[in-house]
Amino acid sequence: MDRPEGLARTTTQLATTVVAAAILLIGFLGFVPGLTSELDGIAWAGPGTEAELFGSLDVSVLTNVARIGAGIVGLAMSRTLAASEMFLIGGGLLAVLLGVFGLVIDVESASNFMPIDRASSWLHIVAGVALVFLGIALPRRDDGPTSATYR
């Protein structure tokens, strides 16, 4: 008798699940004392935050909540192949735009609402290009279920 495949995922869907889980985790880590320095100085938004994830990347409540939201959306979109591709490519393009935005604005001005510093700008650009690459390079057809299934 054949066993059901459960919730089998394509390679693209698995990549989306991993990326979304990583984004979600980074969002939660932004609220963890010890991993986020100066957490008592975290601002809701804007350049006035003192909190830094891993001691180098500025974070605010808004950036952490945005990452948590993006991770949840990515996990939901990983359910279908088309949505997975859309998340990888669309999310990658948004990350690149956010990175470029962070490079062209004055990081001390009110327009830096996220807040984003130079290090995070470059990180967003590199991560965004990688996500777009994954969305394009991974199979654009259903390559069948992988050996990883979720029950």
PDB file of C-alpha atoms in Angstrom:
ATOM      1  CA  MET A   1       0.000   0.000   0.000  1.00  0.00           C
ATOM      2  CA  ASP A   2       1.294   3.470  -0.871  1.00  0.00           C
ATOM      3  CA  ARG A   3       1.992   5.819   2.000  1.00  0.00           C
ATOM      4  CA  PRO A   4       0.771   9.406   1.614  1.00  0.00           C
ATOM      5  CA  GLU A   5       3.490  11.987   1.030  1.00  0.00           C
ATOM      6  CA  GLY A   6       2.192  14.285   3.739  1.00  0.00           C
ATOM      7  CA  LEU A   7       2.968  17.912   3.010  1.00  0.00           C
ATOM      8  CA  ALA A   8       5.774  17.271   0.521  1.00  0.00           C
ATOM      9  CA  ARG A   9       7.751  20.326  -0.540  1.00  0.00           C
ATOM     10  CA  THR A  10       9.666  21.219  -3.666  1.00  0.00           C
ATOM     11  CA  THR A  11      13.223  22.529  -3.455  1.00  0.00           C
ATOM     12  CA  THR A  12      11.958  26.080  -3.918  1.00  0.00           C
ATOM     13  CA  GLN A  13       9.422  25.656  -1.134  1.00  0.00           C
ATOM     14  CA  LEU A  14      12.050  24.236   1.217  1.00  0.00           C
ATOM     15  CA  ALA A  15      14.372  27.158   0.455  1.00  0.00           C
ATOM     16  CA  THR A  16      11.530  29.586   1.169  1.00  0.00           C
ATOM     17  CA  THR A  17      10.765  27.812   4.448  1.00  0.00           C
ATOM     18  CA  VAL A  18      14.410  28.019   5.547  1.00  0.00           C
ATOM     19  CA  VAL A  19      14.747  31.690   4.549  1.00  0.00           C
ATOM     20  CA  ALA A  20      11.456  32.642   6.211  1.00  0.00           C
ATOM     21  CA  ALA A  21      12.369  30.769   9.406  1.00  0.00           C
ATOM     22  CA  ALA A  22      15.747  32.551   9.485  1.00  0.00           C
ATOM     23  CA  ILE A  23      14.095  35.963   9.052  1.00  0.00           C
ATOM     24  CA  LEU A  24      11.588  35.098  11.779  1.00  0.00           C
ATOM     25  CA  LEU A  25      14.375  33.983  14.110  1.00  0.00           C
ATOM     26  CA  ILE A  26      16.375  37.181  13.511  1.00  0.00           C
ATOM     27  CA  GLY A  27      13.248  39.198  14.350  1.00  0.00           C
ATOM     28  CA  PHE A  28      12.825  37.376  17.667  1.00  0.00           C
ATOM     29  CA  LEU A  29      16.546  37.589  18.469  1.00  0.00           C
ATOM     30  CA  GLY A  30      16.270  41.370  18.248  1.00  0.00           C
ATOM     31  CA  PHE A  31      14.318  41.211  21.528  1.00  0.00           C
ATOM     32  CA  VAL A  32      16.724  38.859  23.361  1.00  0.00           C
ATOM     33  CA  PRO A  33      18.964  40.458  25.987  1.00  0.00           C
ATOM     34  CA  GLY A  34      22.576  39.441  25.526  1.00  0.00           C
ATOM     35  CA  LEU A  35      22.220  38.930  21.791  1.00  0.00           C
ATOM     36  CA  THR A  36      20.918  42.470  21.455  1.00  0.00           C
ATOM     37  CA  SER A  37      23.111  44.962  23.293  1.00  0.00           C
ATOM     38  CA  GLU A  38      21.589  48.025  24.970  1.00  0.00           C
ATOM     39  CA  LEU A  39      18.137  46.457  24.744  1.00  0.00           C
ATOM     40  CA  ASP A  40      16.881  48.866  27.397  1.00  0.00           C
ATOM     41  CA  GLY A  41      17.629  51.667  24.899  1.00  0.00           C
ATOM     42  CA  ILE A  42      15.565  50.192  22.071  1.00  0.00           C
ATOM     43  CA  ALA A  43      13.377  52.744  20.320  1.00  0.00           C
ATOM     44  CA  TRP A  44      10.082  52.117  18.568  1.00  0.00           C
ATOM     45  CA  ALA A  45      11.495  53.489  15.308  1.00  0.00           C
ATOM     46  CA  GLY A  46      13.891  56.060  13.946  1.00  0.00           C
ATOM     47  CA  PRO A  47      17.594  56.695  14.276  1.00  0.00           C
ATOM     48  CA  GLY A  48      17.515  57.191  18.068  1.00  0.00           C
ATOM     49  CA  THR A  49      17.753  53.519  19.013  1.00  0.00           C
ATOM     50  CA  GLU A  50      20.723  52.316  21.008  1.00  0.00           C
ATOM     51  CA  ALA A  51      19.956  48.606  20.599  1.00  0.00           C
ATOM     52  CA  GLU A  52      22.233  46.570  18.320  1.00  0.00           C
ATOM     53  CA  LEU A  53      21.733  42.959  17.303  1.00  0.00           C
ATOM     54  CA  PHE A  54      24.995  41.047  17.822  1.00  0.00           C
ATOM     55  CA  GLY A  55      26.536  44.379  18.809  1.00  0.00           C
ATOM     56  CA  SER A  56      26.715  45.669  15.244  1.00  0.00           C
ATOM     57  CA  LEU A  57      23.313  46.045  13.534  1.00  0.00           C
ATOM     58  CA  ASP A  58      20.893  48.741  14.718  1.00  0.00           C
ATOM     59  CA  VAL A  59      17.477  47.361  15.637  1.00  0.00           C
ATOM     60  CA  SER A  60      14.235  48.901  16.782  1.00  0.00           C
ATOM     61  CA  VAL A  61      10.866  47.513  17.715  1.00  0.00           C
ATOM     62  CA  LEU A  62       9.731  48.323  14.167  1.00  0.00           C
ATOM     63  CA  THR A  63      12.587  46.403  12.498  1.00  0.00           C
ATOM     64  CA  ASN A  64      12.063  43.390  14.734  1.00  0.00           C
ATOM     65  CA  VAL A  65       8.297  43.350  14.178  1.00  0.00           C
ATOM     66  CA  ALA A  66       8.815  43.798  10.407  1.00  0.00           C
ATOM     67  CA  ARG A  67      11.166  40.800  10.352  1.00  0.00           C
ATOM     68  CA  ILE A  68       8.767  38.686  12.397  1.00  0.00           C
ATOM     69  CA  GLY A  69       5.941  39.646  10.035  1.00  0.00           C
ATOM     70  CA  ALA A  70       8.044  38.897   6.942  1.00  0.00           C
ATOM     71  CA  GLY A  71       8.994  35.519   8.392  1.00  0.00           C
ATOM     72  CA  ILE A  72       5.375  34.609   9.048  1.00  0.00           C
ATOM     73  CA  VAL A  73       4.369  35.706   5.534  1.00  0.00           C
ATOM     74  CA  GLY A  74       7.234  33.666   4.068  1.00  0.00           C
ATOM     75  CA  LEU A  75       6.219  30.561   5.972  1.00  0.00           C
ATOM     76  CA  ALA A  76       2.651  30.961   4.724  1.00  0.00           C
ATOM     77  CA  MET A  77       3.835  31.536   1.147  1.00  0.00           C
ATOM     78  CA  SER A  78       6.041  28.448   1.254  1.00  0.00           C
ATOM     79  CA  ARG A  79       2.898  26.326   0.932  1.00  0.00           C
ATOM     80  CA  THR A  80       2.831  26.652  -2.877  1.00  0.00           C
ATOM     81  CA  LEU A  81       5.551  26.754  -5.495  1.00  0.00           C
ATOM     82  CA  ALA A  82       4.330  29.949  -7.173  1.00  0.00           C
ATOM     83  CA  ALA A  83       4.025  31.815  -3.872  1.00  0.00           C
ATOM     84  CA  SER A  84       7.463  30.562  -2.815  1.00  0.00           C
ATOM     85  CA  GLU A  85       9.030  31.996  -5.947  1.00  0.00           C
ATOM     86  CA  MET A  86       7.150  35.250  -5.424  1.00  0.00           C
ATOM     87  CA  PHE A  87       8.393  35.503  -1.829  1.00  0.00           C
ATOM     88  CA  LEU A  88      12.025  34.878  -2.753  1.00  0.00           C
ATOM     89  CA  ILE A  89      12.094  37.283  -5.696  1.00  0.00           C
ATOM     90  CA  GLY A  90       9.785  39.941  -4.221  1.00  0.00           C
ATOM     91  CA  GLY A  91      11.358  39.795  -0.781  1.00  0.00           C
ATOM     92  CA  GLY A  92      14.804  39.969  -2.336  1.00  0.00           C
ATOM     93  CA  LEU A  93      13.899  43.037  -4.366  1.00  0.00           C
ATOM     94  CA  LEU A  94      12.424  44.726  -1.282  1.00  0.00           C
ATOM     95  CA  ALA A  95      15.590  43.954   0.685  1.00  0.00           C
ATOM     96  CA  VAL A  96      17.749  45.470  -2.069  1.00  0.00           C
ATOM     97  CA  LEU A  97      15.539  48.579  -2.147  1.00  0.00           C
ATOM     98  CA  LEU A  98      15.755  48.919   1.634  1.00  0.00           C
ATOM     99  CA  GLY A  99      19.543  48.569   1.447  1.00  0.00           C
ATOM    100  CA  VAL A 100      19.865  51.213  -1.260  1.00  0.00           C
ATOM    101  CA  PHE A 101      17.505  53.471   0.702  1.00  0.00           C
ATOM    102  CA  GLY A 102      19.783  53.122   3.724  1.00  0.00           C
ATOM    103  CA  LEU A 103      22.823  54.102   1.661  1.00  0.00           C
ATOM    104  CA  VAL A 104      21.326  57.244   0.135  1.00  0.00           C
ATOM    105  CA  ILE A 105      19.666  58.786   3.200  1.00  0.00           C
ATOM    106  CA  ASP A 106      21.284  60.585   6.094  1.00  0.00           C
ATOM    107  CA  VAL A 107      21.236  57.888   8.798  1.00  0.00           C
ATOM    108  CA  GLU A 108      20.788  60.528  11.504  1.00  0.00           C
ATOM    109  CA  SER A 109      17.708  62.101   9.882  1.00  0.00           C
ATOM    110  CA  ALA A 110      14.055  61.383  10.569  1.00  0.00           C
ATOM    111  CA  SER A 111      13.800  59.674   7.171  1.00  0.00           C
ATOM    112  CA  ASN A 112      15.738  56.764   8.701  1.00  0.00           C
ATOM    113  CA  PHE A 113      12.549  55.351  10.188  1.00  0.00           C
ATOM    114  CA  MET A 114      13.618  51.669  10.351  1.00  0.00           C
ATOM    115  CA  PRO A 115      16.522  52.435  11.570  1.00  0.00           C
ATOM    116  CA  ILE A 116      19.122  51.199   9.130  1.00  0.00           C
ATOM    117  CA  ASP A 117      22.844  51.819   9.357  1.00  0.00           C
ATOM    118  CA  ARG A 118      25.533  51.330   6.716  1.00  0.00           C
ATOM    119  CA  ALA A 119      26.312  47.746   7.804  1.00  0.00           C
ATOM    120  CA  SER A 120      22.647  46.744   7.638  1.00  0.00           C
ATOM    121  CA  SER A 121      22.285  48.456   4.268  1.00  0.00           C
ATOM    122  CA  TRP A 122      25.002  46.291   2.749  1.00  0.00           C
ATOM    123  CA  LEU A 123      23.642  43.212   4.499  1.00  0.00           C
ATOM    124  CA  HIS A 124      20.189  43.881   3.023  1.00  0.00           C
ATOM    125  CA  ILE A 125      21.654  44.344  -0.466  1.00  0.00           C
ATOM    126  CA  VAL A 126      23.702  41.135  -0.340  1.00  0.00           C
ATOM    127  CA  ALA A 127      20.840  39.123   1.186  1.00  0.00           C
ATOM    128  CA  GLY A 128      18.369  40.577  -1.314  1.00  0.00           C
ATOM    129  CA  VAL A 129      20.534  39.655  -4.299  1.00  0.00           C
ATOM    130  CA  ALA A 130      20.909  36.139  -2.874  1.00  0.00           C
ATOM    131  CA  LEU A 131      17.125  35.796  -2.464  1.00  0.00           C
ATOM    132  CA  VAL A 132      16.446  36.979  -6.015  1.00  0.00           C
ATOM    133  CA  PHE A 133      19.077  34.530  -7.256  1.00  0.00           C
ATOM    134  CA  LEU A 134      17.406  31.680  -5.348  1.00  0.00           C
ATOM    135  CA  GLY A 135      13.997  32.637  -6.678  1.00  0.00           C
ATOM    136  CA  ILE A 136      15.296  32.591 -10.249  1.00  0.00           C
ATOM    137  CA  ALA A 137      17.849  29.756 -10.085  1.00  0.00           C
ATOM    138  CA  LEU A 138      15.786  27.164  -8.237  1.00  0.00           C
ATOM    139  CA  PRO A 139      13.472  25.024 -10.385  1.00  0.00           C
ATOM    140  CA  ARG A 140      10.614  27.004 -11.904  1.00  0.00           C
ATOM    141  CA  ARG A 141       8.549  23.854 -12.179  1.00  0.00           C
ATOM    142  CA  ASP A 142       7.371  21.316  -9.684  1.00  0.00           C
ATOM    143  CA  ASP A 143      10.468  19.120  -9.259  1.00  0.00           C
ATOM    144  CA  GLY A 144       8.458  16.670  -7.206  1.00  0.00           C
ATOM    145  CA  PRO A 145       8.515  16.144  -3.496  1.00  0.00           C
ATOM    146  CA  THR A 146      11.847  16.185  -1.747  1.00  0.00           C
ATOM    147  CA  SER A 147      12.810  13.606   0.842  1.00  0.00           C
ATOM    148  CA  ALA A 148      11.785  16.071   3.548  1.00  0.00           C
ATOM    149  CA  THR A 149       8.113  15.834   4.382  1.00  0.00           C
ATOM    150  CA  TYR A 150       6.119  17.441   7.141  1.00  0.00           C
ATOM    151  CA  ARG A 151       3.383  15.562   8.882  1.00  0.00           C
TER     152      ARG A 151
END
